[in-house]
Structures are given as structure tokens and as C-alpha cells.
Amino acid sequence: QSVLTQPPSASGTPGQRVTISCSGSSSSIGTNTVNWYQQLPGTAPKLLIYSTTQRPSGVPDRFSASKSGTSASLAISGLQSEDEADYFCASWDDSLNAWVFGGGTKLTVL
Amino acid sequence: EVQLLESGGGLVQPGGSLRLSCAASGFTFRSNAMSWVRQPPGKGLEWVSYITTSGDTYYADSVKGRFTISRDTSKNTLYLQMNSLRADDTAVYYCTKDGSGWPFDSWGQGTLVTVSS
């Protein structure tokens, strides 16, 4: 059971906009920044979003993220087939004194 | 280019020990916090341990007292000593480098640890 809660799956057609949610608590997302990771099939995860809304260089601006209260969300616009991957959110939890992840969302491009 | 190369994984019996290594290059190793993150087969990510630039260490409750993280700045190498291994420690273990205020901004390719008799 993950500390952060994500939907197990999401889907969309090419060109669509898809959002993935990540729900936490006052001691995690409510207090700290959120980071998002993309894991393409058979590869190591890759940093997609840091400090809640920032994109590392090389990440397309089709990827955006936000936070409100104890929840965060990742949005992917102009969906492409290469976006098919698992997406994970992560945050520091002040109560657990630990980094915590969401269970991951498998995105399917139909 | 940042490179993180893990080694030391393999098959070990329950109760056994293993030491993972992560050779780092392409950045100033002593200036970055480092972490280990694991992923059981077909499952999600789990943070395991974290070491700061000054050597302070943090552990997930699931490994506290059994795993020890350390770093050798003269060798640009991160370690994870794993003792009293259990079946639920079976996972791919990733070495990660932290960014300036955010975690896991670079990942190694991972090394598989299998705990089984």
C-alpha cells in the first residue's frame, strides 16, 4: 500500500490531454514539493517534473504539473504514442521522515 | 554526462548478505546527496535509503537495522550493504543522484537482487 495514491491506469488517444492525479496528506504533499517520474517499458525511471512544476531540460512542454492542498496532478497534452509509460509521483513525508512514492499509473495511448 | 553504474546484485539465500556498489561519473560526487530506490518485479518504486553530502543517513522502515548506506568520495562510489535479506527484498535496486533540492534526478540502469532458497 503506497503512501501516495495514484490511479492504476489512464488512457487517451493521440493528440488528447490526459491528467494523472496523486493524493497525499498534510505531512507529504500538503507541506512539500512533488516530483514526477516517467518509466518507459524495460527502462529505468527518468525525472519528468521536479519542485512540483519545473521541467528538467529536454522534457517537452507538453508535460506540466500542479499542486493543490494535499493533491498533485500531472498533465500531458498533445498525447503521443511514445508517452506510453508508467508515471510515478514522489514527495517527502515529514511524519515518516522518508521519501514516499505513489503506486504508479500506467498510461496507455489508444 | 551523468553516469551511475550499479553492480553486486545476484541470487542470495534468505538471511544472507549482499553489497551493492554504484560507480558515479560525470558530476561532482561529493557535492550531491545520493539514494537507493528499489522496484520489485512488476511493482512500483520504493525508496530504500538516502545519504547526504555530510554523511547523514536515512532509511525506510522496511530496511532499518538491516541495510547500511555509505559513500567513498575518493572512489566516487556509493554502497548499500544488505544483511538479513528476506524474500520481500527481491527487487531491481537503482542508484540515484539528487538534484539541488529535489530527489532522484538521475538513475542508474539498476541491478537485480533475488532472495530465494
PDB file of C-alpha atoms in Angstrom:
ATOM      1  CA  GLN A   1       0.000   0.000   0.000  1.00  0.00           C
ATOM      2  CA  SER A   2       1.668   3.207  -1.187  1.00  0.00           C
ATOM      3  CA  VAL A   3       1.619   6.366   0.930  1.00  0.00           C
ATOM      4  CA  LEU A   4       0.708   8.476  -2.112  1.00  0.00           C
ATOM      5  CA  THR A   5      -2.341   7.376  -4.090  1.00  0.00           C
ATOM      6  CA  GLN A   6      -2.449   7.291  -7.881  1.00  0.00           C
ATOM      7  CA  PRO A   7      -4.988   5.704 -10.244  1.00  0.00           C
ATOM      8  CA  PRO A   8      -3.532   2.425 -11.528  1.00  0.00           C
ATOM      9  CA  SER A   9      -4.304   3.249 -15.143  1.00  0.00           C
ATOM     10  CA  ALA A  10      -5.120   6.064 -17.537  1.00  0.00           C
ATOM     11  CA  SER A  11      -5.585   6.228 -21.269  1.00  0.00           C
ATOM     12  CA  GLY A  12      -6.075   8.611 -24.153  1.00  0.00           C
ATOM     13  CA  THR A  13      -5.875   8.888 -27.900  1.00  0.00           C
ATOM     14  CA  PRO A  14      -3.109  10.694 -29.797  1.00  0.00           C
ATOM     15  CA  GLY A  15      -3.444  14.447 -29.506  1.00  0.00           C
ATOM     16  CA  GLN A  16      -5.637  14.302 -26.396  1.00  0.00           C
ATOM     17  CA  ARG A  17      -4.895  15.804 -22.984  1.00  0.00           C
ATOM     18  CA  VAL A  18      -4.605  13.383 -20.070  1.00  0.00           C
ATOM     19  CA  THR A  19      -4.204  14.094 -16.369  1.00  0.00           C
ATOM     20  CA  ILE A  20      -2.874  11.806 -13.642  1.00  0.00           C
ATOM     21  CA  SER A  21      -3.626  12.531 -10.001  1.00  0.00           C
ATOM     22  CA  CYS A  22      -1.525  11.936  -6.895  1.00  0.00           C
ATOM     23  CA  SER A  23      -3.139  12.187  -3.474  1.00  0.00           C
ATOM     24  CA  GLY A  24      -1.172  12.526  -0.265  1.00  0.00           C
ATOM     25  CA  SER A  25      -1.512  14.049   3.186  1.00  0.00           C
ATOM     26  CA  SER A  26      -0.728  17.193   5.138  1.00  0.00           C
ATOM     27  CA  SER A  27       2.672  15.761   6.070  1.00  0.00           C
ATOM     28  CA  SER A  28       3.634  14.935   2.486  1.00  0.00           C
ATOM     29  CA  ILE A  29       2.190  16.821  -0.471  1.00  0.00           C
ATOM     30  CA  GLY A  30       0.479  19.330   1.822  1.00  0.00           C
ATOM     31  CA  THR A  31       3.854  20.555   3.051  1.00  0.00           C
ATOM     32  CA  ASN A  32       6.459  19.521   0.499  1.00  0.00           C
ATOM     33  CA  THR A  33       7.085  19.698  -3.213  1.00  0.00           C
ATOM     34  CA  VAL A  34       6.134  16.910  -5.601  1.00  0.00           C
ATOM     35  CA  ASN A  35       8.252  15.196  -8.226  1.00  0.00           C
ATOM     36  CA  TRP A  36       7.149  13.066 -11.144  1.00  0.00           C
ATOM     37  CA  TYR A  37       8.978  10.242 -12.896  1.00  0.00           C
ATOM     38  CA  GLN A  38       8.377   8.522 -16.213  1.00  0.00           C
ATOM     39  CA  GLN A  39       9.346   4.880 -16.697  1.00  0.00           C
ATOM     40  CA  LEU A  40       9.265   3.651 -20.261  1.00  0.00           C
ATOM     41  CA  PRO A  41       8.876  -0.126 -20.689  1.00  0.00           C
ATOM     42  CA  GLY A  42      12.024  -2.013 -19.734  1.00  0.00           C
ATOM     43  CA  THR A  43      13.983   1.064 -18.704  1.00  0.00           C
ATOM     44  CA  ALA A  44      14.965   2.924 -15.546  1.00  0.00           C
ATOM     45  CA  PRO A  45      12.735   5.768 -14.356  1.00  0.00           C
ATOM     46  CA  LYS A  46      13.525   9.298 -15.507  1.00  0.00           C
ATOM     47  CA  LEU A  47      12.842  12.613 -13.778  1.00  0.00           C
ATOM     48  CA  LEU A  48       9.951  14.352 -15.527  1.00  0.00           C
ATOM     49  CA  ILE A  49       8.930  17.156 -13.137  1.00  0.00           C
ATOM     50  CA  TYR A  50      10.713  18.496 -10.036  1.00  0.00           C
ATOM     51  CA  SER A  51       9.771  21.011  -7.370  1.00  0.00           C
ATOM     52  CA  THR A  52       6.075  20.490  -8.207  1.00  0.00           C
ATOM     53  CA  THR A  53       6.029  22.409 -11.515  1.00  0.00           C
ATOM     54  CA  GLN A  54       9.548  22.518 -13.016  1.00  0.00           C
ATOM     55  CA  ARG A  55      10.638  20.618 -16.106  1.00  0.00           C
ATOM     56  CA  PRO A  56      14.275  19.469 -16.478  1.00  0.00           C
ATOM     57  CA  SER A  57      15.914  20.485 -19.715  1.00  0.00           C
ATOM     58  CA  GLY A  58      14.905  18.160 -22.524  1.00  0.00           C
ATOM     59  CA  VAL A  59      11.409  17.438 -21.196  1.00  0.00           C
ATOM     60  CA  PRO A  60       8.812  18.732 -23.672  1.00  0.00           C
ATOM     61  CA  ASP A  61       6.469  21.490 -22.525  1.00  0.00           C
ATOM     62  CA  ARG A  62       3.584  19.106 -23.283  1.00  0.00           C
ATOM     63  CA  PHE A  63       4.229  17.883 -19.734  1.00  0.00           C
ATOM     64  CA  SER A  64       3.026  20.122 -16.913  1.00  0.00           C
ATOM     65  CA  ALA A  65       2.149  19.661 -13.262  1.00  0.00           C
ATOM     66  CA  SER A  66       0.441  21.418 -10.388  1.00  0.00           C
ATOM     67  CA  LYS A  67      -0.491  21.007  -6.757  1.00  0.00           C
ATOM     68  CA  SER A  68      -3.477  21.985  -4.635  1.00  0.00           C
ATOM     69  CA  GLY A  69      -3.656  21.212  -0.944  1.00  0.00           C
ATOM     70  CA  THR A  70      -2.723  17.589  -0.404  1.00  0.00           C
ATOM     71  CA  SER A  71      -3.068  16.544  -4.047  1.00  0.00           C
ATOM     72  CA  ALA A  72      -0.979  16.979  -7.159  1.00  0.00           C
ATOM     73  CA  SER A  73      -1.540  16.280 -10.816  1.00  0.00           C
ATOM     74  CA  LEU A  74       0.458  15.690 -13.967  1.00  0.00           C
ATOM     75  CA  ALA A  75      -0.966  16.775 -17.293  1.00  0.00           C
ATOM     76  CA  ILE A  76       0.153  15.570 -20.698  1.00  0.00           C
ATOM     77  CA  SER A  77      -1.184  17.483 -23.670  1.00  0.00           C
ATOM     78  CA  GLY A  78      -0.878  16.524 -27.339  1.00  0.00           C
ATOM     79  CA  LEU A  79      -0.569  12.875 -26.307  1.00  0.00           C
ATOM     80  CA  GLN A  80       1.894  10.850 -28.377  1.00  0.00           C
ATOM     81  CA  SER A  81       2.463   7.106 -28.668  1.00  0.00           C
ATOM     82  CA  GLU A  82       5.901   7.466 -27.066  1.00  0.00           C
ATOM     83  CA  ASP A  83       4.237   8.782 -23.900  1.00  0.00           C
ATOM     84  CA  GLU A  84       3.010   5.258 -23.152  1.00  0.00           C
ATOM     85  CA  ALA A  85       4.752   4.519 -19.868  1.00  0.00           C
ATOM     86  CA  ASP A  86       4.351   4.236 -16.105  1.00  0.00           C
ATOM     87  CA  TYR A  87       4.233   7.514 -14.189  1.00  0.00           C
ATOM     88  CA  PHE A  88       5.124   7.870 -10.510  1.00  0.00           C
ATOM     89  CA  CYS A  89       4.768  10.789  -8.108  1.00  0.00           C
ATOM     90  CA  ALA A  90       7.038  11.262  -5.083  1.00  0.00           C
ATOM     91  CA  SER A  91       7.285  13.601  -2.115  1.00  0.00           C
ATOM     92  CA  TRP A  92       8.991  13.831   1.267  1.00  0.00           C
ATOM     93  CA  ASP A  93       6.820  12.860   4.221  1.00  0.00           C
ATOM     94  CA  ASP A  94       7.605  14.813   7.396  1.00  0.00           C
ATOM     95  CA  SER A  95       5.825  12.304   9.644  1.00  0.00           C
ATOM     96  CA  LEU A  96       7.556   9.238   8.215  1.00  0.00           C
ATOM     97  CA  ASN A  97      10.873  11.066   7.695  1.00  0.00           C
ATOM     98  CA  ALA A  98      11.040   9.304   4.350  1.00  0.00           C
ATOM     99  CA  TRP A  99      10.647   9.789   0.629  1.00  0.00           C
ATOM    100  CA  VAL A 100       7.326   8.285  -0.456  1.00  0.00           C
ATOM    101  CA  PHE A 101       6.090   7.258  -3.884  1.00  0.00           C
ATOM    102  CA  GLY A 102       2.715   6.770  -5.459  1.00  0.00           C
ATOM    103  CA  GLY A 103       1.899   3.294  -6.686  1.00  0.00           C
ATOM    104  CA  GLY A 104       2.270   4.370 -10.298  1.00  0.00           C
ATOM    105  CA  THR A 105      -0.122   4.977 -13.178  1.00  0.00           C
ATOM    106  CA  LYS A 106       0.162   3.002 -16.388  1.00  0.00           C
ATOM    107  CA  LEU A 107      -0.661   5.298 -19.301  1.00  0.00           C
ATOM    108  CA  THR A 108      -1.939   3.660 -22.467  1.00  0.00           C
ATOM    109  CA  VAL A 109      -2.127   5.547 -25.743  1.00  0.00           C
ATOM    110  CA  LEU A 110      -5.025   4.036 -27.661  1.00  0.00           C
TER     111      LEU A 110
ATOM    112  CA  GLU B   1      27.080  13.249 -18.851  1.00  0.00           C
ATOM    113  CA  VAL B   2      25.984  11.750 -15.536  1.00  0.00           C
ATOM    114  CA  GLN B   3      26.599   8.014 -15.332  1.00  0.00           C
ATOM    115  CA  LEU B   4      25.604   5.715 -12.479  1.00  0.00           C
ATOM    116  CA  LEU B   5      26.666   2.087 -12.814  1.00  0.00           C
ATOM    117  CA  GLU B   6      25.344  -0.388 -10.262  1.00  0.00           C
ATOM    118  CA  SER B   7      26.877  -3.783  -9.577  1.00  0.00           C
ATOM    119  CA  GLY B   8      26.759  -6.521  -6.970  1.00  0.00           C
ATOM    120  CA  GLY B   9      23.268  -7.897  -7.483  1.00  0.00           C
ATOM    121  CA  GLY B  10      22.519 -11.594  -7.726  1.00  0.00           C
ATOM    122  CA  LEU B  11      20.844 -14.571  -6.105  1.00  0.00           C
ATOM    123  CA  VAL B  12      21.160 -14.901  -2.331  1.00  0.00           C
ATOM    124  CA  GLN B  13      19.503 -17.154   0.217  1.00  0.00           C
ATOM    125  CA  PRO B  14      17.149 -15.760   2.872  1.00  0.00           C
ATOM    126  CA  GLY B  15      19.184 -14.479   5.798  1.00  0.00           C
ATOM    127  CA  GLY B  16      22.188 -13.827   3.574  1.00  0.00           C
ATOM    128  CA  SER B  17      24.078 -10.637   2.772  1.00  0.00           C
ATOM    129  CA  LEU B  18      24.975  -8.701  -0.339  1.00  0.00           C
ATOM    130  CA  ARG B  19      26.771  -5.425  -1.024  1.00  0.00           C
ATOM    131  CA  LEU B  20      25.713  -3.252  -3.920  1.00  0.00           C
ATOM    132  CA  SER B  21      28.046  -0.690  -5.461  1.00  0.00           C
ATOM    133  CA  CYS B  22      27.321   2.312  -7.667  1.00  0.00           C
ATOM    134  CA  ALA B  23      30.168   3.886  -9.607  1.00  0.00           C
ATOM    135  CA  ALA B  24      29.402   7.540 -10.322  1.00  0.00           C
ATOM    136  CA  SER B  25      30.874   9.782 -13.005  1.00  0.00           C
ATOM    137  CA  GLY B  26      30.079  12.939 -14.938  1.00  0.00           C
ATOM    138  CA  PHE B  27      29.372  15.111 -11.873  1.00  0.00           C
ATOM    139  CA  THR B  28      30.960  16.167  -8.589  1.00  0.00           C
ATOM    140  CA  PHE B  29      30.067  13.122  -6.493  1.00  0.00           C
ATOM    141  CA  ARG B  30      30.954  14.693  -3.116  1.00  0.00           C
ATOM    142  CA  SER B  31      28.558  17.581  -3.786  1.00  0.00           C
ATOM    143  CA  ASN B  32      25.393  15.550  -4.270  1.00  0.00           C
ATOM    144  CA  ALA B  33      23.179  13.554  -1.942  1.00  0.00           C
ATOM    145  CA  MET B  34      22.529  10.017  -3.172  1.00  0.00           C
ATOM    146  CA  SER B  35      19.784   7.449  -2.700  1.00  0.00           C
ATOM    147  CA  TRP B  36      18.885   3.847  -3.380  1.00  0.00           C
ATOM    148  CA  VAL B  37      15.410   3.114  -4.755  1.00  0.00           C
ATOM    149  CA  ARG B  38      14.095  -0.381  -5.441  1.00  0.00           C
ATOM    150  CA  GLN B  39      11.376  -1.883  -7.607  1.00  0.00           C
ATOM    151  CA  PRO B  40      10.048  -5.401  -7.002  1.00  0.00           C
ATOM    152  CA  PRO B  41       9.280  -7.277 -10.240  1.00  0.00           C
ATOM    153  CA  GLY B  42       6.123  -5.884 -11.823  1.00  0.00           C
ATOM    154  CA  LYS B  43       5.536  -3.431  -8.981  1.00  0.00           C
ATOM    155  CA  GLY B  44       6.080   0.202  -8.107  1.00  0.00           C
ATOM    156  CA  LEU B  45       9.018   2.182  -6.752  1.00  0.00           C
ATOM    157  CA  GLU B  46      10.101   2.152  -3.107  1.00  0.00           C
ATOM    158  CA  TRP B  47      12.686   4.480  -1.596  1.00  0.00           C
ATOM    159  CA  VAL B  48      15.250   2.489   0.410  1.00  0.00           C
ATOM    160  CA  SER B  49      17.926   4.808   1.752  1.00  0.00           C
ATOM    161  CA  TYR B  50      19.486   8.264   1.412  1.00  0.00           C
ATOM    162  CA  ILE B  51      22.861   9.746   2.287  1.00  0.00           C
ATOM    163  CA  THR B  52      23.625  13.457   2.441  1.00  0.00           C
ATOM    164  CA  THR B  53      26.825  15.158   1.355  1.00  0.00           C
ATOM    165  CA  SER B  54      27.903  15.278   5.001  1.00  0.00           C
ATOM    166  CA  GLY B  55      27.226  11.580   5.537  1.00  0.00           C
ATOM    167  CA  ASP B  56      23.901  11.725   7.363  1.00  0.00           C
ATOM    168  CA  THR B  57      21.820   8.665   6.553  1.00  0.00           C
ATOM    169  CA  TYR B  58      18.114   7.877   6.358  1.00  0.00           C
ATOM    170  CA  TYR B  59      16.342   4.548   5.858  1.00  0.00           C
ATOM    171  CA  ALA B  60      12.901   3.240   5.039  1.00  0.00           C
ATOM    172  CA  ASP B  61      11.356   1.430   7.999  1.00  0.00           C
ATOM    173  CA  SER B  62      11.329  -1.790   5.964  1.00  0.00           C
ATOM    174  CA  VAL B  63      15.152  -1.920   5.855  1.00  0.00           C
ATOM    175  CA  LYS B  64      16.162  -0.048   9.016  1.00  0.00           C
ATOM    176  CA  GLY B  65      18.645  -2.059  11.055  1.00  0.00           C
ATOM    177  CA  ARG B  66      19.395  -4.421   8.161  1.00  0.00           C
ATOM    178  CA  PHE B  67      20.754  -2.152   5.392  1.00  0.00           C
ATOM    179  CA  THR B  68      23.602   0.361   5.577  1.00  0.00           C
ATOM    180  CA  ILE B  69      24.264   3.072   3.000  1.00  0.00           C
ATOM    181  CA  SER B  70      27.718   4.589   2.656  1.00  0.00           C
ATOM    182  CA  ARG B  71      29.821   6.540   0.195  1.00  0.00           C
ATOM    183  CA  ASP B  72      33.510   6.709  -0.676  1.00  0.00           C
ATOM    184  CA  THR B  73      34.232  10.103  -2.196  1.00  0.00           C
ATOM    185  CA  SER B  74      37.796   9.068  -3.091  1.00  0.00           C
ATOM    186  CA  LYS B  75      36.358   6.359  -5.343  1.00  0.00           C
ATOM    187  CA  ASN B  76      33.186   8.207  -6.414  1.00  0.00           C
ATOM    188  CA  THR B  77      31.251   5.161  -5.286  1.00  0.00           C
ATOM    189  CA  LEU B  78      28.001   4.648  -3.378  1.00  0.00           C
ATOM    190  CA  TYR B  79      27.344   1.423  -1.469  1.00  0.00           C
ATOM    191  CA  LEU B  80      24.433  -0.453   0.035  1.00  0.00           C
ATOM    192  CA  GLN B  81      25.286  -3.218   2.486  1.00  0.00           C
ATOM    193  CA  MET B  82      22.272  -5.505   2.810  1.00  0.00           C
ATOM    194  CA  ASN B  83      22.119  -8.018   5.660  1.00  0.00           C
ATOM    195  CA  SER B  84      19.423 -10.434   6.893  1.00  0.00           C
ATOM    196  CA  LEU B  85      17.879 -10.455   3.457  1.00  0.00           C
ATOM    197  CA  ARG B  86      14.273 -11.574   3.062  1.00  0.00           C
ATOM    198  CA  ALA B  87      12.191 -12.697   0.094  1.00  0.00           C
ATOM    199  CA  ASP B  88      10.404  -9.343   0.004  1.00  0.00           C
ATOM    200  CA  ASP B  89      13.747  -7.594  -0.594  1.00  0.00           C
ATOM    201  CA  THR B  90      13.727  -9.115  -4.088  1.00  0.00           C
ATOM    202  CA  ALA B  91      13.813  -6.175  -6.491  1.00  0.00           C
ATOM    203  CA  VAL B  92      15.787  -4.176  -9.009  1.00  0.00           C
ATOM    204  CA  TYR B  93      17.878  -1.726  -6.993  1.00  0.00           C
ATOM    205  CA  TYR B  94      18.540   1.661  -8.561  1.00  0.00           C
ATOM    206  CA  CYS B  95      21.263   4.094  -7.570  1.00  0.00           C
ATOM    207  CA  THR B  96      20.079   7.679  -7.860  1.00  0.00           C
ATOM    208  CA  LYS B  97      21.626  11.123  -7.666  1.00  0.00           C
ATOM    209  CA  ASP B  98      19.774  14.038  -6.099  1.00  0.00           C
ATOM    210  CA  GLY B  99      19.412  17.428  -7.675  1.00  0.00           C
ATOM    211  CA  SER B 100      19.725  20.770  -5.919  1.00  0.00           C
ATOM    212  CA  GLY B 101      16.733  20.349  -3.645  1.00  0.00           C
ATOM    213  CA  TRP B 102      14.886  17.520  -5.316  1.00  0.00           C
ATOM    214  CA  PRO B 103      15.385  13.761  -5.307  1.00  0.00           C
ATOM    215  CA  PHE B 104      16.329  11.124  -7.859  1.00  0.00           C
ATOM    216  CA  ASP B 105      17.207  13.372 -10.794  1.00  0.00           C
ATOM    217  CA  SER B 106      19.472  10.753 -12.401  1.00  0.00           C
ATOM    218  CA  TRP B 107      19.147   6.965 -12.267  1.00  0.00           C
ATOM    219  CA  GLY B 108      21.407   4.031 -12.954  1.00  0.00           C
ATOM    220  CA  GLN B 109      20.279   1.059 -15.021  1.00  0.00           C
ATOM    221  CA  GLY B 110      19.586  -0.996 -11.895  1.00  0.00           C
ATOM    222  CA  THR B 111      20.855  -4.293 -10.509  1.00  0.00           C
ATOM    223  CA  LEU B 112      18.590  -7.238  -9.710  1.00  0.00           C
ATOM    224  CA  VAL B 113      18.669  -8.779  -6.252  1.00  0.00           C
ATOM    225  CA  THR B 114      16.833 -12.079  -5.847  1.00  0.00           C
ATOM    226  CA  VAL B 115      16.358 -13.546  -2.386  1.00  0.00           C
ATOM    227  CA  SER B 116      15.343 -17.183  -2.653  1.00  0.00           C
ATOM    228  CA  SER B 117      16.306 -20.620  -1.405  1.00  0.00           C
TER     229      SER B 117
END
